[in-house]
Amino acid sequence: GLAGGFMVLGFGEAFLEQIGRELVDPYMAYLESYASRAGETVTLARPGSVAIAGMIGAGTATVSVLCLLLARYWQAALYNPGGFGQEFRALRYPGIPGIALLVAVLLVFSQGAELRTWAMIGVSPLMFAGLGLVHARARHRAWSSGVLALFYVAWFLFGAMQMLVVLLAVVDGWWDFRKRWGIAPGQSVAPPRQRPDEDSNKPDDNDQRDQ
């Protein structure tokens, strides 16, 4: 993501301005027309060349992670069915790297609107780790697909939900939620517990030998 952003910056100001005119400006004009339906004229600030380069870098980072996940899914489907789900639900950032990445994101975000798009490059890996944690919880608690669908709707619509997922990924690096839920390393869910009455109904090995 960072490499992609800096590479685009190297193409020059004129190249980024052309991208802004051909891609960003029409989208901003659509948002302005949609927001002006109430009768008030709305004018949105256009991003500069540095912000556009950050958008491209963040998009590159996200697409790269998605391509990696897709490739791992295909490999698991061929040679290890179910392995991709276990690996995705086990995604976890170690404590110190997670904190360092979050601090870097906050520092870049605080430098102004032009650099905020660059902060999204660091958010991307934490976001996927947080989503893996949510899927681990869903599998552990046997959530229905409808509950997960509602979660993704809320995640897509509300920025607060997205930040919560990122914070969960950082806290998980220190707290290790899966261990506290009883999920052993390498397992997608904790092994089911047998009820005492089920254990009592099982025939004893000595009884079977006597028969």
Short mmCIF file of C-alpha atoms in Angstrom, two decimals:
data_model
loop_
_atom_site.label_atom_id
_atom_site.label_comp_id
_atom_site.label_asym_id
_atom_site.label_seq_id
_atom_site.Cartn_x
_atom_site.Cartn_y
_atom_site.Cartn_z
CA GLY A 1 0.00 0.00 0.00
CA LEU A 2 2.72 2.49 0.94
CA ALA A 3 4.76 1.46 -2.10
CA GLY A 4 1.76 1.97 -4.36
CA GLY A 5 1.02 5.38 -2.90
CA PHE A 6 4.61 6.62 -3.23
CA MET A 7 4.83 5.19 -6.74
CA VAL A 8 1.77 7.17 -7.78
CA LEU A 9 3.25 10.30 -6.19
CA GLY A 10 6.32 9.74 -8.33
CA PHE A 11 4.23 10.05 -11.48
CA GLY A 12 3.86 13.74 -10.77
CA GLU A 13 1.27 16.35 -9.91
CA ALA A 14 -0.20 16.48 -13.41
CA PHE A 15 -0.99 12.76 -13.40
CA LEU A 16 -2.77 12.96 -10.04
CA GLU A 17 -4.71 16.04 -11.10
CA GLN A 18 -5.91 14.16 -14.17
CA ILE A 19 -7.11 11.30 -11.98
CA GLY A 20 -8.92 13.83 -9.83
CA ARG A 21 -10.68 15.40 -12.81
CA GLU A 22 -11.68 12.12 -14.44
CA LEU A 23 -12.54 9.96 -11.43
CA VAL A 24 -12.83 11.94 -8.21
CA ASP A 25 -14.64 15.06 -9.43
CA PRO A 26 -17.60 13.17 -11.02
CA TYR A 27 -18.05 11.17 -7.83
CA MET A 28 -17.93 14.31 -5.67
CA ALA A 29 -20.41 16.02 -7.99
CA TYR A 30 -22.80 13.09 -7.56
CA LEU A 31 -22.50 13.32 -3.78
CA GLU A 32 -23.18 17.06 -3.92
CA SER A 33 -26.28 16.62 -6.06
CA TYR A 34 -27.55 13.87 -3.77
CA ALA A 35 -26.94 15.96 -0.64
CA SER A 36 -28.61 19.01 -2.22
CA ARG A 37 -31.99 17.30 -2.57
CA ALA A 38 -33.24 19.12 0.53
CA GLY A 39 -32.94 22.43 -1.32
CA GLU A 40 -29.66 23.63 0.16
CA THR A 41 -26.59 23.81 -2.04
CA VAL A 42 -23.81 21.58 -0.73
CA THR A 43 -20.21 21.99 -1.83
CA LEU A 44 -17.67 19.35 -0.86
CA ALA A 45 -13.95 19.96 -0.70
CA ARG A 46 -11.98 18.22 -3.44
CA PRO A 47 -9.06 16.07 -2.30
CA GLY A 48 -5.58 17.16 -3.32
CA SER A 49 -2.98 15.12 -5.12
CA VAL A 50 -1.47 13.78 -1.89
CA ALA A 51 -4.88 12.60 -0.68
CA ILE A 52 -5.59 10.95 -4.05
CA ALA A 53 -2.27 9.11 -3.87
CA GLY A 54 -3.23 7.92 -0.38
CA MET A 55 -6.57 6.67 -1.70
CA ILE A 56 -4.79 4.66 -4.37
CA GLY A 57 -2.34 3.30 -1.79
CA ALA A 58 -5.15 2.29 0.58
CA GLY A 59 -7.04 0.66 -2.26
CA THR A 60 -3.92 -1.21 -3.32
CA ALA A 61 -3.35 -2.47 0.23
CA THR A 62 -6.94 -3.68 0.58
CA VAL A 63 -6.99 -5.37 -2.83
CA SER A 64 -3.64 -7.05 -2.09
CA VAL A 65 -4.95 -8.56 1.14
CA LEU A 66 -8.17 -9.66 -0.58
CA CYS A 67 -6.19 -11.31 -3.39
CA LEU A 68 -4.03 -13.10 -0.82
CA LEU A 69 -7.11 -14.37 1.00
CA LEU A 70 -8.70 -15.48 -2.27
CA ALA A 71 -5.55 -17.36 -3.31
CA ARG A 72 -5.37 -19.08 0.09
CA TYR A 73 -9.06 -19.98 -0.17
CA TRP A 74 -8.53 -21.63 -3.55
CA GLN A 75 -5.49 -23.51 -2.28
CA ALA A 76 -7.37 -24.74 0.78
CA ALA A 77 -10.35 -25.77 -1.35
CA LEU A 78 -8.06 -27.98 -3.44
CA TYR A 79 -5.71 -29.44 -0.84
CA ASN A 80 -7.08 -28.70 2.63
CA PRO A 81 -10.86 -28.22 2.72
CA GLY A 82 -11.85 -26.09 5.69
CA GLY A 83 -8.30 -24.90 6.28
CA PHE A 84 -8.93 -21.39 5.03
CA GLY A 85 -11.73 -20.81 7.52
CA GLN A 86 -9.56 -21.99 10.40
CA GLU A 87 -6.69 -19.76 9.34
CA PHE A 88 -8.92 -16.72 8.86
CA ARG A 89 -10.55 -17.17 12.25
CA ALA A 90 -7.07 -17.46 13.80
CA LEU A 91 -5.79 -14.14 12.36
CA ARG A 92 -4.23 -12.20 15.21
CA TYR A 93 -1.78 -9.31 15.48
CA PRO A 94 0.83 -9.58 18.25
CA GLY A 95 0.53 -6.96 20.96
CA ILE A 96 3.48 -4.64 20.30
CA PRO A 97 3.20 -4.54 16.47
CA GLY A 98 -0.54 -3.93 16.75
CA ILE A 99 -0.08 -1.02 19.16
CA ALA A 100 2.73 0.43 17.03
CA LEU A 101 0.59 0.24 13.90
CA LEU A 102 -2.37 1.89 15.65
CA VAL A 103 -0.17 4.71 16.98
CA ALA A 104 1.26 5.27 13.50
CA VAL A 105 -2.26 5.40 12.05
CA LEU A 106 -3.37 7.96 14.64
CA LEU A 107 -0.28 10.11 14.09
CA VAL A 108 -0.77 10.17 10.33
CA PHE A 109 -4.51 10.82 10.73
CA SER A 110 -3.82 13.82 12.96
CA GLN A 111 -1.64 15.53 10.33
CA GLY A 112 -4.58 16.91 8.38
CA ALA A 113 -7.10 15.98 5.72
CA GLU A 114 -4.49 15.47 2.99
CA LEU A 115 -2.80 12.64 4.90
CA ARG A 116 -5.86 10.94 6.37
CA THR A 117 -6.25 8.68 3.36
CA TRP A 118 -2.71 7.41 3.99
CA ALA A 119 -3.76 6.33 7.49
CA MET A 120 -6.18 3.85 5.92
CA ILE A 121 -3.19 1.85 4.63
CA GLY A 122 -2.34 0.91 8.21
CA VAL A 123 -5.96 0.30 9.13
CA SER A 124 -6.39 -2.41 6.48
CA PRO A 125 -4.40 -5.26 8.15
CA LEU A 126 -5.89 -4.49 11.56
CA MET A 127 -9.37 -4.52 10.05
CA PHE A 128 -8.93 -8.00 8.58
CA ALA A 129 -7.53 -9.29 11.87
CA GLY A 130 -10.57 -7.87 13.66
CA LEU A 131 -12.94 -9.49 11.18
CA GLY A 132 -11.19 -12.79 11.76
CA LEU A 133 -11.82 -12.37 15.49
CA VAL A 134 -15.51 -11.69 14.85
CA HIS A 135 -15.77 -14.84 12.74
CA ALA A 136 -14.02 -16.85 15.47
CA ARG A 137 -16.59 -15.62 17.99
CA ALA A 138 -19.42 -16.36 15.57
CA ARG A 139 -18.21 -19.92 15.04
CA HIS A 140 -17.58 -20.47 18.73
CA ARG A 141 -21.08 -19.29 19.66
CA ALA A 142 -22.72 -20.92 16.62
CA TRP A 143 -24.17 -17.67 15.31
CA SER A 144 -26.49 -17.95 12.35
CA SER A 145 -25.57 -16.52 8.96
CA GLY A 146 -28.25 -13.87 9.50
CA VAL A 147 -26.45 -12.49 12.55
CA LEU A 148 -23.20 -12.25 10.59
CA ALA A 149 -25.04 -10.55 7.74
CA LEU A 150 -26.45 -7.93 10.15
CA PHE A 151 -22.98 -7.38 11.54
CA TYR A 152 -21.55 -6.72 8.07
CA VAL A 153 -24.38 -4.33 7.26
CA ALA A 154 -23.60 -2.35 10.43
CA TRP A 155 -19.88 -2.57 9.70
CA PHE A 156 -20.37 -1.21 6.20
CA LEU A 157 -22.70 1.64 7.21
CA PHE A 158 -21.21 2.91 10.47
CA GLY A 159 -17.68 4.16 10.93
CA ALA A 160 -17.94 3.54 14.68
CA MET A 161 -18.40 -0.18 14.02
CA GLN A 162 -15.32 -0.21 11.80
CA MET A 163 -13.23 1.49 14.48
CA LEU A 164 -14.54 -0.98 17.06
CA VAL A 165 -13.35 -3.89 14.92
CA VAL A 166 -9.90 -2.29 14.62
CA LEU A 167 -9.69 -1.70 18.39
CA LEU A 168 -10.74 -5.31 19.06
CA ALA A 169 -7.88 -6.49 16.85
CA VAL A 170 -5.39 -4.39 18.84
CA VAL A 171 -6.76 -5.49 22.23
CA ASP A 172 -6.76 -9.12 21.08
CA GLY A 173 -2.99 -8.91 20.64
CA TRP A 174 -2.67 -8.50 24.42
CA TRP A 175 -5.84 -10.12 25.73
CA ASP A 176 -6.05 -13.19 23.43
CA PHE A 177 -9.82 -13.54 23.33
CA ARG A 178 -9.71 -16.98 21.69
CA LYS A 179 -7.72 -18.43 24.58
CA ARG A 180 -10.20 -16.97 27.06
CA TRP A 181 -13.09 -18.42 25.05
CA GLY A 182 -11.52 -21.86 25.28
CA ILE A 183 -10.34 -22.08 21.67
CA ALA A 184 -7.00 -23.86 21.51
CA PRO A 185 -4.34 -22.68 19.01
CA GLY A 186 -4.99 -24.20 15.59
CA GLN A 187 -8.65 -24.93 16.36
CA SER A 188 -11.54 -23.03 14.82
CA VAL A 189 -13.85 -23.64 17.78
CA ALA A 190 -13.54 -25.01 21.26
CA PRO A 191 -14.29 -28.74 21.50
CA PRO A 192 -17.89 -29.39 22.55
CA ARG A 193 -18.42 -30.27 26.16
CA GLN A 194 -20.26 -33.46 27.01
CA ARG A 195 -23.03 -33.32 29.52
CA PRO A 196 -22.69 -35.45 32.66
CA ASP A 197 -25.75 -37.54 31.78
CA GLU A 198 -24.19 -38.41 28.41
CA ASP A 199 -21.04 -39.66 30.13
CA SER A 200 -23.05 -41.81 32.53
CA ASN A 201 -25.00 -43.43 29.69
CA LYS A 202 -21.85 -44.59 27.88
CA PRO A 203 -21.04 -48.25 28.53
CA ASP A 204 -17.86 -48.90 30.45
CA ASP A 205 -15.04 -50.84 28.75
CA ASN A 206 -15.10 -53.43 31.55
CA ASP A 207 -18.83 -53.98 31.01
CA GLN A 208 -18.26 -54.56 27.31
CA ARG A 209 -15.52 -57.13 28.01
CA ASP A 210 -17.78 -58.93 30.47
CA GLN A 211 -20.47 -59.21 27.83
#
